[in-house]
Amino acid sequence: QVQLVESGGGLVQAGGSLRLSCAASGRTFSSAAMGWFRQAPGKERQFVATITWSAGTTYVADSLKGRFTISGDNAKNTVYLQMNRLKPEDTAVYYCAARIYGSSLYLRPHEYYYWGQGTQVTVSS
């Protein structure tokens, strides 16, 4: 059974920072790529960032570049999302996702097989 557990969400004022963490576990689980998505009320799930271990590549959504950074530790199946200069429009539930094969960049929700429960990020103005 594969589990992804996110942590680090919370309430922050506009201009502040948060660091989300996601740890994947499972008896024989080894991810090929992990990503972050977010979903605000009434909106579709939106791609935030992804990291592909074999290629050592990362990608952050163009609209978030310069404020958000993704990093991780492949050996620990852990991925982080550093969010700086947060804005009220960043308010959403943030989800961690993982897939077990592939070496491309994966930007769409259906390309991931495993999902966490999500962590709420609220940015007050």
mmCIF file of C-alpha atoms in Angstrom:
data_model
loop_
_atom_site.group_PDB
_atom_site.id
_atom_site.type_symbol
_atom_site.label_atom_id
_atom_site.label_comp_id
_atom_site.label_asym_id
_atom_site.label_seq_id
_atom_site.Cartn_x
_atom_site.Cartn_y
_atom_site.Cartn_z
ATOM 1 C CA GLN A 1 0.000 0.000 0.000
ATOM 2 C CA VAL A 2 1.496 3.307 -1.102
ATOM 3 C CA GLN A 3 0.849 6.364 1.013
ATOM 4 C CA LEU A 4 1.710 9.987 0.349
ATOM 5 C CA VAL A 5 1.533 12.258 3.362
ATOM 6 C CA GLU A 6 1.724 16.021 2.994
ATOM 7 C CA SER A 7 2.598 18.428 5.764
ATOM 8 C CA GLY A 8 3.487 22.061 6.225
ATOM 9 C CA GLY A 9 0.275 23.768 5.212
ATOM 10 C CA GLY A 10 -1.372 26.454 7.281
ATOM 11 C CA LEU A 11 -2.419 30.066 7.509
ATOM 12 C CA VAL A 12 0.032 32.754 6.458
ATOM 13 C CA GLN A 13 -0.168 36.432 5.672
ATOM 14 C CA ALA A 14 0.359 37.697 2.164
ATOM 15 C CA GLY A 15 4.059 38.035 1.467
ATOM 16 C CA GLY A 16 4.963 35.195 3.796
ATOM 17 C CA SER A 17 6.448 31.776 3.092
ATOM 18 C CA LEU A 18 5.570 28.158 3.650
ATOM 19 C CA ARG A 19 7.390 24.932 2.952
ATOM 20 C CA LEU A 20 5.328 21.883 2.133
ATOM 21 C CA SER A 21 6.695 18.380 2.498
ATOM 22 C CA CYS A 22 5.460 15.115 1.067
ATOM 23 C CA ALA A 23 6.751 11.733 2.105
ATOM 24 C CA ALA A 24 5.888 8.621 0.153
ATOM 25 C CA SER A 25 5.937 5.248 1.812
ATOM 26 C CA GLY A 26 5.233 1.677 0.859
ATOM 27 C CA ARG A 27 7.005 -1.589 1.277
ATOM 28 C CA THR A 28 8.626 -1.589 -2.152
ATOM 29 C CA PHE A 29 7.658 1.823 -3.402
ATOM 30 C CA SER A 30 10.093 3.813 -5.472
ATOM 31 C CA SER A 31 8.840 6.784 -7.391
ATOM 32 C CA ALA A 32 10.047 7.978 -10.768
ATOM 33 C CA ALA A 33 8.528 11.413 -10.461
ATOM 34 C CA MET A 34 6.641 13.433 -7.908
ATOM 35 C CA GLY A 35 4.611 16.543 -8.281
ATOM 36 C CA TRP A 36 2.509 19.153 -6.587
ATOM 37 C CA PHE A 37 -0.943 20.279 -7.633
ATOM 38 C CA ARG A 38 -3.419 22.618 -6.026
ATOM 39 C CA GLN A 39 -7.148 23.055 -6.079
ATOM 40 C CA ALA A 40 -9.095 26.082 -4.964
ATOM 41 C CA PRO A 41 -12.841 25.875 -4.224
ATOM 42 C CA GLY A 42 -14.856 25.683 -7.412
ATOM 43 C CA LYS A 43 -11.788 25.382 -9.602
ATOM 44 C CA GLU A 44 -10.025 22.559 -11.405
ATOM 45 C CA ARG A 45 -6.902 20.956 -10.045
ATOM 46 C CA GLN A 46 -3.935 22.999 -11.211
ATOM 47 C CA PHE A 47 -0.370 21.907 -11.845
ATOM 48 C CA VAL A 48 2.198 23.555 -9.565
ATOM 49 C CA ALA A 49 5.541 21.782 -9.911
ATOM 50 C CA THR A 50 7.179 18.472 -10.644
ATOM 51 C CA ILE A 51 10.469 16.664 -10.239
ATOM 52 C CA THR A 52 11.687 13.649 -12.192
ATOM 53 C CA TRP A 53 14.375 11.727 -10.370
ATOM 54 C CA SER A 54 16.122 9.856 -13.183
ATOM 55 C CA ALA A 55 16.584 12.922 -15.327
ATOM 56 C CA GLY A 56 17.185 15.191 -12.371
ATOM 57 C CA THR A 57 14.808 17.718 -13.834
ATOM 58 C CA THR A 58 12.308 20.036 -12.227
ATOM 59 C CA TYR A 59 9.619 22.249 -13.612
ATOM 60 C CA VAL A 60 7.483 24.905 -11.972
ATOM 61 C CA ALA A 61 4.360 26.328 -13.571
ATOM 62 C CA ASP A 62 5.272 29.468 -15.474
ATOM 63 C CA SER A 63 2.917 31.617 -13.412
ATOM 64 C CA LEU A 64 4.631 30.507 -10.204
ATOM 65 C CA LYS A 65 8.268 30.660 -11.248
ATOM 66 C CA GLY A 66 10.313 32.959 -9.113
ATOM 67 C CA ARG A 67 8.124 32.341 -6.067
ATOM 68 C CA PHE A 68 7.815 28.541 -5.836
ATOM 69 C CA THR A 69 10.638 26.004 -5.840
ATOM 70 C CA ILE A 70 10.453 22.216 -5.861
ATOM 71 C CA SER A 71 13.171 19.995 -4.457
ATOM 72 C CA GLY A 72 13.444 16.546 -2.990
ATOM 73 C CA ASP A 73 15.332 13.524 -1.857
ATOM 74 C CA ASN A 74 14.908 10.508 -4.121
ATOM 75 C CA ALA A 75 16.339 8.076 -1.610
ATOM 76 C CA LYS A 76 13.738 9.157 0.902
ATOM 77 C CA ASN A 77 10.888 9.462 -1.601
ATOM 78 C CA THR A 78 10.334 12.936 -0.263
ATOM 79 C CA VAL A 79 9.528 16.107 -2.153
ATOM 80 C CA TYR A 80 9.331 19.690 -0.925
ATOM 81 C CA LEU A 81 7.609 22.802 -2.190
ATOM 82 C CA GLN A 82 9.041 26.095 -1.025
ATOM 83 C CA MET A 83 6.525 28.887 -1.483
ATOM 84 C CA ASN A 84 7.639 32.476 -1.073
ATOM 85 C CA ARG A 85 5.910 35.837 -1.414
ATOM 86 C CA LEU A 86 2.572 34.129 -1.061
ATOM 87 C CA LYS A 87 -0.546 35.803 -2.363
ATOM 88 C CA PRO A 88 -4.214 35.351 -1.423
ATOM 89 C CA GLU A 89 -4.779 33.690 -4.803
ATOM 90 C CA ASP A 90 -2.381 30.927 -3.733
ATOM 91 C CA THR A 91 -5.019 29.776 -1.256
ATOM 92 C CA ALA A 92 -5.929 26.185 -2.084
ATOM 93 C CA VAL A 93 -5.573 22.604 -1.017
ATOM 94 C CA TYR A 94 -2.151 21.413 -2.134
ATOM 95 C CA TYR A 95 -1.775 17.811 -3.210
ATOM 96 C CA CYS A 96 1.309 15.689 -3.618
ATOM 97 C CA ALA A 97 1.351 13.057 -6.361
ATOM 98 C CA ALA A 98 3.711 10.333 -7.543
ATOM 99 C CA ARG A 99 4.236 7.941 -10.425
ATOM 100 C CA ILE A 100 6.465 4.893 -10.561
ATOM 101 C CA TYR A 101 7.984 5.017 -14.035
ATOM 102 C CA GLY A 102 8.976 7.471 -16.727
ATOM 103 C CA SER A 103 11.645 10.052 -17.265
ATOM 104 C CA SER A 104 9.692 12.931 -18.740
ATOM 105 C CA LEU A 105 8.129 15.925 -17.080
ATOM 106 C CA TYR A 106 4.566 15.187 -16.028
ATOM 107 C CA LEU A 107 2.253 18.154 -15.777
ATOM 108 C CA ARG A 108 -1.223 16.647 -15.820
ATOM 109 C CA PRO A 109 -3.111 15.035 -12.959
ATOM 110 C CA HIS A 110 -3.981 11.879 -14.908
ATOM 111 C CA GLU A 111 -0.268 11.150 -15.360
ATOM 112 C CA TYR A 112 0.097 10.405 -11.655
ATOM 113 C CA TYR A 113 -0.993 7.190 -9.986
ATOM 114 C CA TYR A 114 -0.743 8.022 -6.320
ATOM 115 C CA TRP A 115 -2.095 11.003 -4.424
ATOM 116 C CA GLY A 116 -1.917 12.390 -0.933
ATOM 117 C CA GLN A 117 -4.871 13.662 1.067
ATOM 118 C CA GLY A 118 -3.891 17.273 0.579
ATOM 119 C CA THR A 119 -2.863 20.070 2.901
ATOM 120 C CA GLN A 120 -4.667 23.388 3.183
ATOM 121 C CA VAL A 121 -2.771 26.585 2.460
ATOM 122 C CA THR A 122 -4.573 29.805 3.306
ATOM 123 C CA VAL A 123 -3.050 33.188 2.539
ATOM 124 C CA SER A 124 -4.700 36.154 4.204
ATOM 125 C CA SER A 125 -4.584 39.636 2.733
#
